[in-house]
CSV table of C-alpha atoms and ligand atoms in Angstrom, one decimal:
chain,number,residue,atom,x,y,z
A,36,UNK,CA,71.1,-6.5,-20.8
A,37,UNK,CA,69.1,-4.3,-23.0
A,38,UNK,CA,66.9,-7.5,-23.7
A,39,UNK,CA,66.5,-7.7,-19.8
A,40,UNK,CA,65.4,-4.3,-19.2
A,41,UNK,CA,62.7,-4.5,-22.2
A,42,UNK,CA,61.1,-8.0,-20.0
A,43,UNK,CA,61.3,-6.2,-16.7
A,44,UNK,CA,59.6,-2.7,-18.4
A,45,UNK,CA,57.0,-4.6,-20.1
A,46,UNK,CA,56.5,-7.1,-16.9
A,47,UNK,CA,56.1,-3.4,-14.7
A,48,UNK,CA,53.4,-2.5,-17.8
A,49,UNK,CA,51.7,-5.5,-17.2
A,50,UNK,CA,51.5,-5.2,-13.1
A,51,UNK,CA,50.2,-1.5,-13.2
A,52,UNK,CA,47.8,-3.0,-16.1
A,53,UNK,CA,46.3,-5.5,-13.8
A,54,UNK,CA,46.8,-2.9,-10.7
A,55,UNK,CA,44.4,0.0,-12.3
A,56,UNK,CA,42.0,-2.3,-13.8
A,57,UNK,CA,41.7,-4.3,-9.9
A,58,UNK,CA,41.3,-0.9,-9.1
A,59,UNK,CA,38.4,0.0,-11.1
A,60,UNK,CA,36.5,-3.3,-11.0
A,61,UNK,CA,36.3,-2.5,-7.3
A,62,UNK,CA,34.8,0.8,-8.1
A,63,UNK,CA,31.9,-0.5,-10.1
A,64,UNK,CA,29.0,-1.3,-8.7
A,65,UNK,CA,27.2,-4.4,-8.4
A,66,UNK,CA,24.7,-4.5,-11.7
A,67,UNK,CA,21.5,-3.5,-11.2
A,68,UNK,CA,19.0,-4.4,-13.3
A,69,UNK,CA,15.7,-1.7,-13.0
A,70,UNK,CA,13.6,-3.8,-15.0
A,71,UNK,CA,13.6,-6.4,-17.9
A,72,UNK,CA,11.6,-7.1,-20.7
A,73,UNK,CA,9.7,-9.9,-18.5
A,74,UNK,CA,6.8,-8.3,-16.7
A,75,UNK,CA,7.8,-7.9,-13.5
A,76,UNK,CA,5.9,-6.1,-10.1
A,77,UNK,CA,2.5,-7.5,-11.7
A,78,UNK,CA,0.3,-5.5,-9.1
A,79,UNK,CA,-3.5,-5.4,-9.0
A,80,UNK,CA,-5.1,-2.7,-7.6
A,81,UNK,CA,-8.9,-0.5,-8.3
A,82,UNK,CA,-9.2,2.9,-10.0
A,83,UNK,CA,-12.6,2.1,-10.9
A,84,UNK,CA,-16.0,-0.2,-9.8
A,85,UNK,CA,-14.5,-2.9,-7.3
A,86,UNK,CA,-17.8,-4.8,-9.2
A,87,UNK,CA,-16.6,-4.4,-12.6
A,88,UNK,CA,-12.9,-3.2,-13.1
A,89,UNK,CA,-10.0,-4.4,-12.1
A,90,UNK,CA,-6.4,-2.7,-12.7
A,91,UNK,CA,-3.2,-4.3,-13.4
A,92,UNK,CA,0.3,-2.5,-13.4
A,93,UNK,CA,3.2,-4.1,-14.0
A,94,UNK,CA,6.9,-3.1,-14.9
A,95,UNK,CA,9.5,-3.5,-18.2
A,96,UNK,CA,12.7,-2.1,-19.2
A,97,UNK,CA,12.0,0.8,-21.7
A,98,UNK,CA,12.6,-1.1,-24.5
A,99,UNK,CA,9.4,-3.3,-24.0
A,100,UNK,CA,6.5,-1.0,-25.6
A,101,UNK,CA,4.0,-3.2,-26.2
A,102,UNK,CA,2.2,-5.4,-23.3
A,103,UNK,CA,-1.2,-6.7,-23.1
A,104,UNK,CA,-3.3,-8.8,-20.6
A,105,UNK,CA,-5.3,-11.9,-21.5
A,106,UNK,CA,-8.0,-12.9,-19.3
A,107,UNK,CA,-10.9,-14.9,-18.8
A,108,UNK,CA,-13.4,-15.8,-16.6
A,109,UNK,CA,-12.5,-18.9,-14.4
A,110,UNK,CA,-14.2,-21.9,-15.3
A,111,UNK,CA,-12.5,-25.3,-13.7
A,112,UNK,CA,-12.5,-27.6,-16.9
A,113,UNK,CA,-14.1,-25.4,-19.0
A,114,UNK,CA,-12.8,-23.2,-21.6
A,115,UNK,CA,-14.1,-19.5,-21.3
A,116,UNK,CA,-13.7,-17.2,-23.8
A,117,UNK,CA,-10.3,-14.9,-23.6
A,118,UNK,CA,-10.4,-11.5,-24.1
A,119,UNK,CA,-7.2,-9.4,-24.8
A,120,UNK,CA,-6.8,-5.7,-23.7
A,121,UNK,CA,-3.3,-3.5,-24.3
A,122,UNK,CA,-2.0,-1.6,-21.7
A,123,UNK,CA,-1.2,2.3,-21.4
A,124,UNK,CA,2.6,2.5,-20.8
A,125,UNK,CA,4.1,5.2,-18.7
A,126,UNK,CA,8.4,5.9,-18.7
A,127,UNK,CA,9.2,6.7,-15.2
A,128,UNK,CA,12.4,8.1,-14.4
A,129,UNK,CA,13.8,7.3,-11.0
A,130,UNK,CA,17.7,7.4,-9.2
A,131,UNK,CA,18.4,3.7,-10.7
A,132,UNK,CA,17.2,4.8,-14.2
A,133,UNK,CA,14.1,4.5,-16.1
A,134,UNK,CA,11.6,1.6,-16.6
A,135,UNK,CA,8.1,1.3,-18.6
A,136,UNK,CA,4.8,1.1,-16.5
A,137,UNK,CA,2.4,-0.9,-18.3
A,138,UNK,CA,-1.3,-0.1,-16.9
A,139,UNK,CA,-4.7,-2.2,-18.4
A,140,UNK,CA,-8.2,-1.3,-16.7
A,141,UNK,CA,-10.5,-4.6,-17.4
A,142,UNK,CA,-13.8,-2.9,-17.6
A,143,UNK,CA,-17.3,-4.9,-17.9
A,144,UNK,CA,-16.1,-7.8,-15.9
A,145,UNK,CA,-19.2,-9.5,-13.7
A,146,UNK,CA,-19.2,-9.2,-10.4
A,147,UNK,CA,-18.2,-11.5,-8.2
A,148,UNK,CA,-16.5,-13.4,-10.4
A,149,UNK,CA,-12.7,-15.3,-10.4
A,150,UNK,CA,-10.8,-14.5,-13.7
A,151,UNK,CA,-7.8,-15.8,-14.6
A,152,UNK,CA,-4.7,-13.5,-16.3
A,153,UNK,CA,-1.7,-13.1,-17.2
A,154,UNK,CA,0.3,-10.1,-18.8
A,155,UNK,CA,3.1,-9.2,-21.1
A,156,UNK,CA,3.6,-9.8,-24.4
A,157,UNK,CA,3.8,-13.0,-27.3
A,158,UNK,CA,7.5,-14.9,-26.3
A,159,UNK,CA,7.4,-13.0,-22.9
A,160,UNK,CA,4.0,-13.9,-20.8
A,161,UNK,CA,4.2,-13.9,-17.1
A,162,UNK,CA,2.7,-16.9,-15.3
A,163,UNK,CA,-1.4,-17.6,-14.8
A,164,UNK,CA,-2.7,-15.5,-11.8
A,165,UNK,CA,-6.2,-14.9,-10.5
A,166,UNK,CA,-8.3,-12.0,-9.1
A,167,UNK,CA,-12.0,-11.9,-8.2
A,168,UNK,CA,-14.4,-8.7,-8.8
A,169,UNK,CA,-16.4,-7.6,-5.8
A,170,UNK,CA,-19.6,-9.3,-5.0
A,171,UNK,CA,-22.9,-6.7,-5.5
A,172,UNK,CA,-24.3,-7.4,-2.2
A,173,UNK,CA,-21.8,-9.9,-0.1
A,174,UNK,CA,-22.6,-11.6,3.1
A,175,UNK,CA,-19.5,-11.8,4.4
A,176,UNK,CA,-16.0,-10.2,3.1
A,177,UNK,CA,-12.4,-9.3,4.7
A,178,UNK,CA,-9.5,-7.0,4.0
A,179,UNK,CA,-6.1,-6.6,5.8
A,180,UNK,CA,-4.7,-3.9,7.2
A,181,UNK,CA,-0.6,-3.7,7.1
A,182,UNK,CA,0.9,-0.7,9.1
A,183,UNK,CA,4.5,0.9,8.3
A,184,UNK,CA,6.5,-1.8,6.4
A,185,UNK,CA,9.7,0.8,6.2
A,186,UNK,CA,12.5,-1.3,7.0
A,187,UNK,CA,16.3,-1.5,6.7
A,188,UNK,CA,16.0,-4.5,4.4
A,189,UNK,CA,12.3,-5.5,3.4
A,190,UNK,CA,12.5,-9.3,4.6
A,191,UNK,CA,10.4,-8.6,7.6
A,192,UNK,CA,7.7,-7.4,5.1
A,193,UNK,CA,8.1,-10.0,3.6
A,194,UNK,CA,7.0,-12.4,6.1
A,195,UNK,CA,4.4,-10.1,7.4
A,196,UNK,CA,2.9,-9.7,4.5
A,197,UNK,CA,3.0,-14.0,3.6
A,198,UNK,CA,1.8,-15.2,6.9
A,199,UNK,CA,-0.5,-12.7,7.3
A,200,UNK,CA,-1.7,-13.4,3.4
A,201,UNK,CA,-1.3,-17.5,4.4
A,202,UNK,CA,-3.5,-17.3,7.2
A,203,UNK,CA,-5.8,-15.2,5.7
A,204,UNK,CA,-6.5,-16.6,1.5
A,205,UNK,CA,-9.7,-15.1,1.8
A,206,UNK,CA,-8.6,-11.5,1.9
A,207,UNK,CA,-10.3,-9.3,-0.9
A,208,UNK,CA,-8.2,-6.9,-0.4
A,209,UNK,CA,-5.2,-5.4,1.0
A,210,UNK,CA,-4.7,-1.4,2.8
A,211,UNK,CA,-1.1,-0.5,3.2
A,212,UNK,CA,-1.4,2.5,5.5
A,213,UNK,CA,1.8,4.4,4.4
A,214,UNK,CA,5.6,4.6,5.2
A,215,UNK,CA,5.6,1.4,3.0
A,216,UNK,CA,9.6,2.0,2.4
A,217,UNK,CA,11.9,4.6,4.2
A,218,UNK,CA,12.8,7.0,1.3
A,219,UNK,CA,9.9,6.5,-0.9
A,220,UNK,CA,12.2,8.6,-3.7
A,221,UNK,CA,14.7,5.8,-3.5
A,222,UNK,CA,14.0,3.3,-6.4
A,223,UNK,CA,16.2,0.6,-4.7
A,224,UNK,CA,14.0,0.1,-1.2
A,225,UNK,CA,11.1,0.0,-3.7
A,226,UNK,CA,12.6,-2.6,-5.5
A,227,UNK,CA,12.8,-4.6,-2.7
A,228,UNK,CA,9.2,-3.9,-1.5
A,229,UNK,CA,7.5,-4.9,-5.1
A,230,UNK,CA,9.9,-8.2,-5.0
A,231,UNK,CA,9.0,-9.1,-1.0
A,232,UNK,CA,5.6,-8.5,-1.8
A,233,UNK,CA,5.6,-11.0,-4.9
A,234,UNK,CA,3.1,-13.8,-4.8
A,235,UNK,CA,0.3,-11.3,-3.4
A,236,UNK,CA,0.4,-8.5,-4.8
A,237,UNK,CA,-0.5,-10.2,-8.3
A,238,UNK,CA,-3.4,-12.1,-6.5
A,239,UNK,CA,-5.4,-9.3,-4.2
A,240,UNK,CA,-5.5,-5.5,-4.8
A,241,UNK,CA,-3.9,-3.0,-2.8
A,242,UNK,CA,-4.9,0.2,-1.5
A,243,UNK,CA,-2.6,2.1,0.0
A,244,UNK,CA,-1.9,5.8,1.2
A,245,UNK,CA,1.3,8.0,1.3
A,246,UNK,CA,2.9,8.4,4.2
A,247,UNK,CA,5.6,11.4,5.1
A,248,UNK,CA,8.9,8.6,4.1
A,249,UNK,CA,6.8,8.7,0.7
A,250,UNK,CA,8.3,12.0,0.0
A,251,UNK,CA,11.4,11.5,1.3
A,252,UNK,CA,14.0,11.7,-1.5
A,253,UNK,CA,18.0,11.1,-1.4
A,254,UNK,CA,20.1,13.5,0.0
A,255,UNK,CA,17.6,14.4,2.4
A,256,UNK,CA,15.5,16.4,0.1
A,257,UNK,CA,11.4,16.3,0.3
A,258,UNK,CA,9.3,16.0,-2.7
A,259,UNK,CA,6.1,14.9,-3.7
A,260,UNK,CA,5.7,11.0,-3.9
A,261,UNK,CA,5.8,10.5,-7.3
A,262,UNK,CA,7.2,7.1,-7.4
A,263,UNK,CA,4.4,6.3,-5.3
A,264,UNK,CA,2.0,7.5,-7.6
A,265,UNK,CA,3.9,6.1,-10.5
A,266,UNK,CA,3.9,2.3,-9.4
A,267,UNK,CA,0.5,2.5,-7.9
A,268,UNK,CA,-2.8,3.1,-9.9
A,269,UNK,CA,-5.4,4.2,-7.6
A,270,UNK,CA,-9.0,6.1,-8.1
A,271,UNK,CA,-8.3,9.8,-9.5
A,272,UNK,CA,-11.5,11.2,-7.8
A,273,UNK,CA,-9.7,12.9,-4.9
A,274,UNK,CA,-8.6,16.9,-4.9
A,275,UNK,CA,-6.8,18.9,-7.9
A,276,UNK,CA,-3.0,18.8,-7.4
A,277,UNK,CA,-3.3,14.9,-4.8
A,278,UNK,CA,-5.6,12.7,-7.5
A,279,UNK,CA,-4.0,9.2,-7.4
A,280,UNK,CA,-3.2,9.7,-3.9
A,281,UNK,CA,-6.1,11.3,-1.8
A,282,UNK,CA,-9.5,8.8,-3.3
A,283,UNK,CA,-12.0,7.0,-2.2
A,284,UNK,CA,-14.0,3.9,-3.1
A,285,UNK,CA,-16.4,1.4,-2.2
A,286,UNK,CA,-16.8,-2.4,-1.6
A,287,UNK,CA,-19.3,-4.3,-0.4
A,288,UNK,CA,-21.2,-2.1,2.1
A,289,UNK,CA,-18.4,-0.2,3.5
A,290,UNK,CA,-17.0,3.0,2.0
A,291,UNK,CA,-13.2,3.7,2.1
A,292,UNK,CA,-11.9,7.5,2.0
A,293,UNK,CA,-7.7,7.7,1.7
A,294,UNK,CA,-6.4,11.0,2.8
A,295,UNK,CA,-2.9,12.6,3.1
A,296,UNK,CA,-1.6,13.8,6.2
A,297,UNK,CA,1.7,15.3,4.7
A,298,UNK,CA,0.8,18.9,5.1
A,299,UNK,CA,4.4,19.7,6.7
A,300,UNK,CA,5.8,17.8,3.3
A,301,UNK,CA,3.5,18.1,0.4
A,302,UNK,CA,2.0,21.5,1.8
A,303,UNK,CA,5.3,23.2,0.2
A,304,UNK,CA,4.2,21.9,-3.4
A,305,UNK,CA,0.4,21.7,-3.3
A,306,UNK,CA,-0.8,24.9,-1.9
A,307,UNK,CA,-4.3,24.7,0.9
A,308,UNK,CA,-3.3,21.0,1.0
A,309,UNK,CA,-5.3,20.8,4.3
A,310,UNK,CA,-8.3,23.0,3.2
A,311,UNK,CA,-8.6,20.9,0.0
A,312,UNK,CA,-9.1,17.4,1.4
A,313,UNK,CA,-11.0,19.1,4.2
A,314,UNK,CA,-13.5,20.5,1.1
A,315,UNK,CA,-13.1,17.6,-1.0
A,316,UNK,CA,-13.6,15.1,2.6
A,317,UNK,CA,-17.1,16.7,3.3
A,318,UNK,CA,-18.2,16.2,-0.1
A,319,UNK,CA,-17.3,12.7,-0.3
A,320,UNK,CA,-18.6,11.3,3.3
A,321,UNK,CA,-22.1,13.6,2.4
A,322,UNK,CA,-22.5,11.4,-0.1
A,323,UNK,CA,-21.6,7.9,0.3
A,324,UNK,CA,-24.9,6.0,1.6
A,325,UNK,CA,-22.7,2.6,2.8
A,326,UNK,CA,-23.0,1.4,6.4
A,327,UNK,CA,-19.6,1.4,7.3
A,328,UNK,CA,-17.1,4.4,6.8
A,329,UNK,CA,-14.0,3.9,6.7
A,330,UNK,CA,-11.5,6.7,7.1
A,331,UNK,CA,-7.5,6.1,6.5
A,332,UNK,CA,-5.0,8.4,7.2
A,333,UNK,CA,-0.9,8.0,8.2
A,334,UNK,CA,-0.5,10.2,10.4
A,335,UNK,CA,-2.5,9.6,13.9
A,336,UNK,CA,-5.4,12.3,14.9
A,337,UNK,CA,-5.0,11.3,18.1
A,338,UNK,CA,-1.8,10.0,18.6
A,339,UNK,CA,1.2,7.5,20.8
A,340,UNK,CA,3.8,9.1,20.4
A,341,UNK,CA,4.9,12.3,22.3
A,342,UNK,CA,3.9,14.9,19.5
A,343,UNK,CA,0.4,15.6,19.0
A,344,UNK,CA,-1.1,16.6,15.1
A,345,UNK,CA,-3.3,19.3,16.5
A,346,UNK,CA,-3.5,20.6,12.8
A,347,UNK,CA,-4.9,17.4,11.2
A,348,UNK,CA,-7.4,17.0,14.7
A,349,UNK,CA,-8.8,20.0,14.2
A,350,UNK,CA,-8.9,20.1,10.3
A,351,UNK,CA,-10.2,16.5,10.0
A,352,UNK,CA,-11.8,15.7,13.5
A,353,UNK,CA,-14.8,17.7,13.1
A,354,UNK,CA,-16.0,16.7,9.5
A,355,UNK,CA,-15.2,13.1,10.8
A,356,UNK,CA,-17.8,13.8,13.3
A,357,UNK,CA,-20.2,15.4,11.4
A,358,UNK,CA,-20.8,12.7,9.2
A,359,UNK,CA,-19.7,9.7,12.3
A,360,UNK,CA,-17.2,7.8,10.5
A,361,UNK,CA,-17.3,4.6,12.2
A,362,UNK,CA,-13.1,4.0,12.5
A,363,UNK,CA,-10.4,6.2,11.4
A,364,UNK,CA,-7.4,3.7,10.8
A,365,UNK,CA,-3.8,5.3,11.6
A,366,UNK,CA,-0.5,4.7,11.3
A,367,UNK,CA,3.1,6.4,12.0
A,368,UNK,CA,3.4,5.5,15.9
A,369,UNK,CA,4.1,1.6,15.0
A,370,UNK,CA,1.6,1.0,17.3
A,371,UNK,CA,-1.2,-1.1,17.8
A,372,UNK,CA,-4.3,0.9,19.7
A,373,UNK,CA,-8.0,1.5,19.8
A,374,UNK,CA,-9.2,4.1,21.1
A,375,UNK,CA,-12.9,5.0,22.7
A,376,UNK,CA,-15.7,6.4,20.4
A,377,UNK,CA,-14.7,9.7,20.5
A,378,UNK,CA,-16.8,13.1,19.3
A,379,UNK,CA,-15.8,16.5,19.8
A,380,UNK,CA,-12.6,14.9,21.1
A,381,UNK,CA,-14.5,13.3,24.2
A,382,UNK,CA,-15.4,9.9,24.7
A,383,UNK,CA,-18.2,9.3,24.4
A,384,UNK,CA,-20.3,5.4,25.7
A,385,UNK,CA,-21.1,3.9,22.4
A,386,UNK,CA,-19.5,3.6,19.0
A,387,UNK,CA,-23.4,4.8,17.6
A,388,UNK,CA,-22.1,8.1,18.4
A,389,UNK,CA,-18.1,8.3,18.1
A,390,UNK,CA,-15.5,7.4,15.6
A,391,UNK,CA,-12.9,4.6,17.0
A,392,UNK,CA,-9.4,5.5,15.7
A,393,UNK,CA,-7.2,2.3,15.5
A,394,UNK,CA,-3.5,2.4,15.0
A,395,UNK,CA,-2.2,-0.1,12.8
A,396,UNK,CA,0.9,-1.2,14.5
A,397,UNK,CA,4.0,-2.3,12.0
A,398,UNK,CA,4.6,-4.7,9.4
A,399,UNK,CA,8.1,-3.8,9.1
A,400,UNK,CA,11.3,-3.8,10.9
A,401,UNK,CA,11.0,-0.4,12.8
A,402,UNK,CA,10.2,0.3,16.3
A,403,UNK,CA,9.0,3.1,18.9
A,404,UNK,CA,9.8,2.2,22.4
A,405,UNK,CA,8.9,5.9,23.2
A,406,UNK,CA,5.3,5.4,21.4
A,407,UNK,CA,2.7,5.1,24.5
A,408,UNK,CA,-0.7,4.5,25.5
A,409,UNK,CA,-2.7,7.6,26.1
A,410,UNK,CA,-6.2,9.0,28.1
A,411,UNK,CA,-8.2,8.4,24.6
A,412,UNK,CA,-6.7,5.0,24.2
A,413,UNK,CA,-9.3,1.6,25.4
A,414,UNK,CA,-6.4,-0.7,24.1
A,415,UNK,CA,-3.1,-0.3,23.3
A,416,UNK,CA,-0.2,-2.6,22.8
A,417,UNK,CA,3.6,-2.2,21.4
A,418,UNK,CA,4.6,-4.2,18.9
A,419,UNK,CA,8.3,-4.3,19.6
A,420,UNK,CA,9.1,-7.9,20.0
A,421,UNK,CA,7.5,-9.2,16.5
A,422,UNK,CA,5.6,-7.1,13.8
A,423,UNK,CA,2.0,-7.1,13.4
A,424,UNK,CA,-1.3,-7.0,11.0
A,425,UNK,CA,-4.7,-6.4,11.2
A,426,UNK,CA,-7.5,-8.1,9.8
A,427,UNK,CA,-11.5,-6.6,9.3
A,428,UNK,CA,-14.0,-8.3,8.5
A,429,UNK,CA,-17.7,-7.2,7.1
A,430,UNK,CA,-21.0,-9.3,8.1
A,431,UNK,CA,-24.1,-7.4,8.0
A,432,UNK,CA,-24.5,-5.4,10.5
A,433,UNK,CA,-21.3,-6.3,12.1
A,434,UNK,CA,-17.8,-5.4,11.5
A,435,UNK,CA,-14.8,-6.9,13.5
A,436,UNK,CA,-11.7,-5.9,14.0
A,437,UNK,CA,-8.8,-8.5,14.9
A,438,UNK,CA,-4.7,-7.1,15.3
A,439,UNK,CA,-2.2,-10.6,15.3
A,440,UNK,CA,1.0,-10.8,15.7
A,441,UNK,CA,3.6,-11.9,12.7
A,442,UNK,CA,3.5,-15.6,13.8
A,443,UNK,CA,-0.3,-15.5,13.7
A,444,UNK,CA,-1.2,-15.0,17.6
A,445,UNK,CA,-4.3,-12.8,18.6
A,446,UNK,CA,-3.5,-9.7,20.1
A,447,UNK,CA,-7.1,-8.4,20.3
A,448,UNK,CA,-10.7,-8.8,18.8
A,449,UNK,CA,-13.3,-6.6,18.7
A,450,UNK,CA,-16.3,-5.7,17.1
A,451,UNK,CA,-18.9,-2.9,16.2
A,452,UNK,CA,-22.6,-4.0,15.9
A,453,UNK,CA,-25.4,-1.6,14.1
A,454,UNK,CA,-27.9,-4.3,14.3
A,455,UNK,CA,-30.4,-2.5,16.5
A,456,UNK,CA,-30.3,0.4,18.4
A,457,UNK,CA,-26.9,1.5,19.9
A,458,UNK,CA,-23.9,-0.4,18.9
A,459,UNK,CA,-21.5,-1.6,21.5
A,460,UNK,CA,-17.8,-2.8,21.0
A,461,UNK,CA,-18.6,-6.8,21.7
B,286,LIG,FE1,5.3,8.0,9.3
């Protein structure tokens, strides 16, 4: 009997054993791995000479100090000489934990050129990619144009980005124009958006800008975008307190200026945020002596959706006048629209004498019925069946913008002509 008892206490044991220990295994969480000691989120991008430098980031677990690039020029059947460089390495804390940041500027490269690279370390090299230096004076080049990729899961991205990158191999260059993910804080949807973006990212820079879901943060808290900043290495020539994130550079013969439109965000932690770029935005297009200007920003001047930004209008308008930037690209509506050259707020006949703003539409999964077309607006069209991209493309005195849709199909085509006398939108 006494036997009996002992078996059915020590079978009970064994049940509430098993019981707590189902229990728990449901409470853990599926393992997450931040980084490994494989180079992973190999990202190109320029925080020097487009002619001469090229950057490469890419991510480790924090155990992986040492990493190193090894690169050459690209000779088919022809063995150049390599050339080694270690990277700086940078621990970045974020809500999934830490990982290392390995960064290597190649500096003295020719221009023009195709080099081939690849990163890490000995026993843990990534694959062979490729990236090509700026030409000094080129005929002909393109860059794309991706609006808000923020998404619930970053598969649409995905295939905006490849299709867009597929149709288009001879990109130089990429501009992501902000609200790349939804809570730029969140480690995880960056995660996703490095991995989506795999197979690109390692072969053509990108330039992108912060947008207000930058500095978002869990728990609904707002802070600056330093995971943005973190995982992309950009030109530091911008204003005190927004370097890495408010630059400018120049390729070919066009001239590229990246502000930040976060006031009612970033405003909080960098004080005269506004006034700063403003200062720093006068200086910048007064000197530049390219053809094309090229202004980027995430939040609309001139807006589709209900709101209006009078603030950024008349803080960025007028200097953007002054010195006739030729387009102001926009994002944050998820809409795709032109407007007419416009100075002093007016349009005005010819693009000789206005800046055209262009919203960039989406590349991700999120929609604005409620965005619409307004009196500034020449073209306008809502992307809310399929995502969208844009393409521009630089040849002499012409510059042509086209917007397609995810599967590839032309939803407009324009161009701006300085060949002689007034330009006009062709
Ligand atoms: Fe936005």
């Amino acid at each position: 009997m006494a036997r009996k008892r002992t078996l059915l206490h020590n079978l009970f044991i064994f049940v509430l054993v098993l019981g707590i220990l189902a229990a728990s295994s449901a409470l853990i969480l599926p393992g997450r791995m931040v980084a490994e000691c494989a180079p992973s989120h190999i990202t190109l991008t320029w925080t020097g000479d487009t002619q001469t430098t090229q950057t490469i980031t890419w991510k480790t677990d924090v155990n992986t100090q040492d990493g190193q690039v090894q690169y050459q020029e690209f000779m088919p059947e022809k063995f150049g000489e390599q050339q080694t460089l270690t990277a700086q390495v940078e621990r970045v804390d974020s809500n999934w934990g830490e990982f290392n940041v390995h960064t290597a500027t190649l500096t003295g490269l020719k221009p023009g050129t195709r080099y081939v690279y690849r990163v890490g370390n000995e026993g843990s090299w990534s694959e062979q990619y490729h990236f090509a230096t700026a030409p000094t004076n080129p005929c002909y080049f393109k860059f794309l144009v991706f609006g808000d990729s923020q998404s619930v899961n970053y598969d649409t991205w995905h295939t905006t980005l490849h299709q867009a990158y597929q149709a288009n191999s001879d990109a130089a260059f990429s501009v992501n124009m902000g609200d790349l993910v939804d809570v730029g804080q969140e480690y995880g949807q960056w995660y996703d958006w490095f991995n989506a973006a795999h197979g690109v990212l390692e072969n053509i820079p990108c330039m992108p800008l912060v947008g207000n879901h930058e500095t978002y943060a869990p728990g609904g808290r707002i802070a600056m975008p330093t995971l943005f900043t973190d995982q992309f290495k950009l030109p530091m020539n911008g204003p005190a307190g927004l370097k890495g994130q408010v630059y400018s550079f120049d390729y070919g013969n066009a001239h590229f200026v990246m502000l930040d439109t976060q006031i009612g965000e970033e405003g909080r932690f960098v004080p005269d945020m506004l006034e700063k770029q403003k200062m720093w935005l006068e200086d910048d297009l007064a000197a530049t002596k390219q053809k094309w200007k090229l202004v980027f920003v995430h939040r609309a001047l001139y807006n589709n959706k209900a709101e209006g930004n009078s603030m950024l209008q008349a803080g960025f308008a007028p200097i953007i006048d002054k010195y006739h930037a030729d387009i102001v690209f926009t994002a944050h509506d998820h809409v795709y629209a032109h407007t007419y050259p416009l100075y002093g707020g007016t349009a005005v006949n010819n693009p000789a004498t206005g800046t055209i703003y262009v919203a960039t539409g989406r590349s991700g999964s999120k929609t604005y019925a409620d965005s619409i077309a307004k009196e500034w607006d020449n073209f306008f069209y809502n992307p809310l069946a399929e995502p969208n991209y844009l393409t521009v493309e630089a040849k002499g005195s012409l510059l042509t913008i086209k917007a397609f849709r995810q599967s590839g199909g032309l939803i407009d085509a324009w161009s701006i002509d300085k060949k002689s006398g007034p330009s006009n939108i062709e």
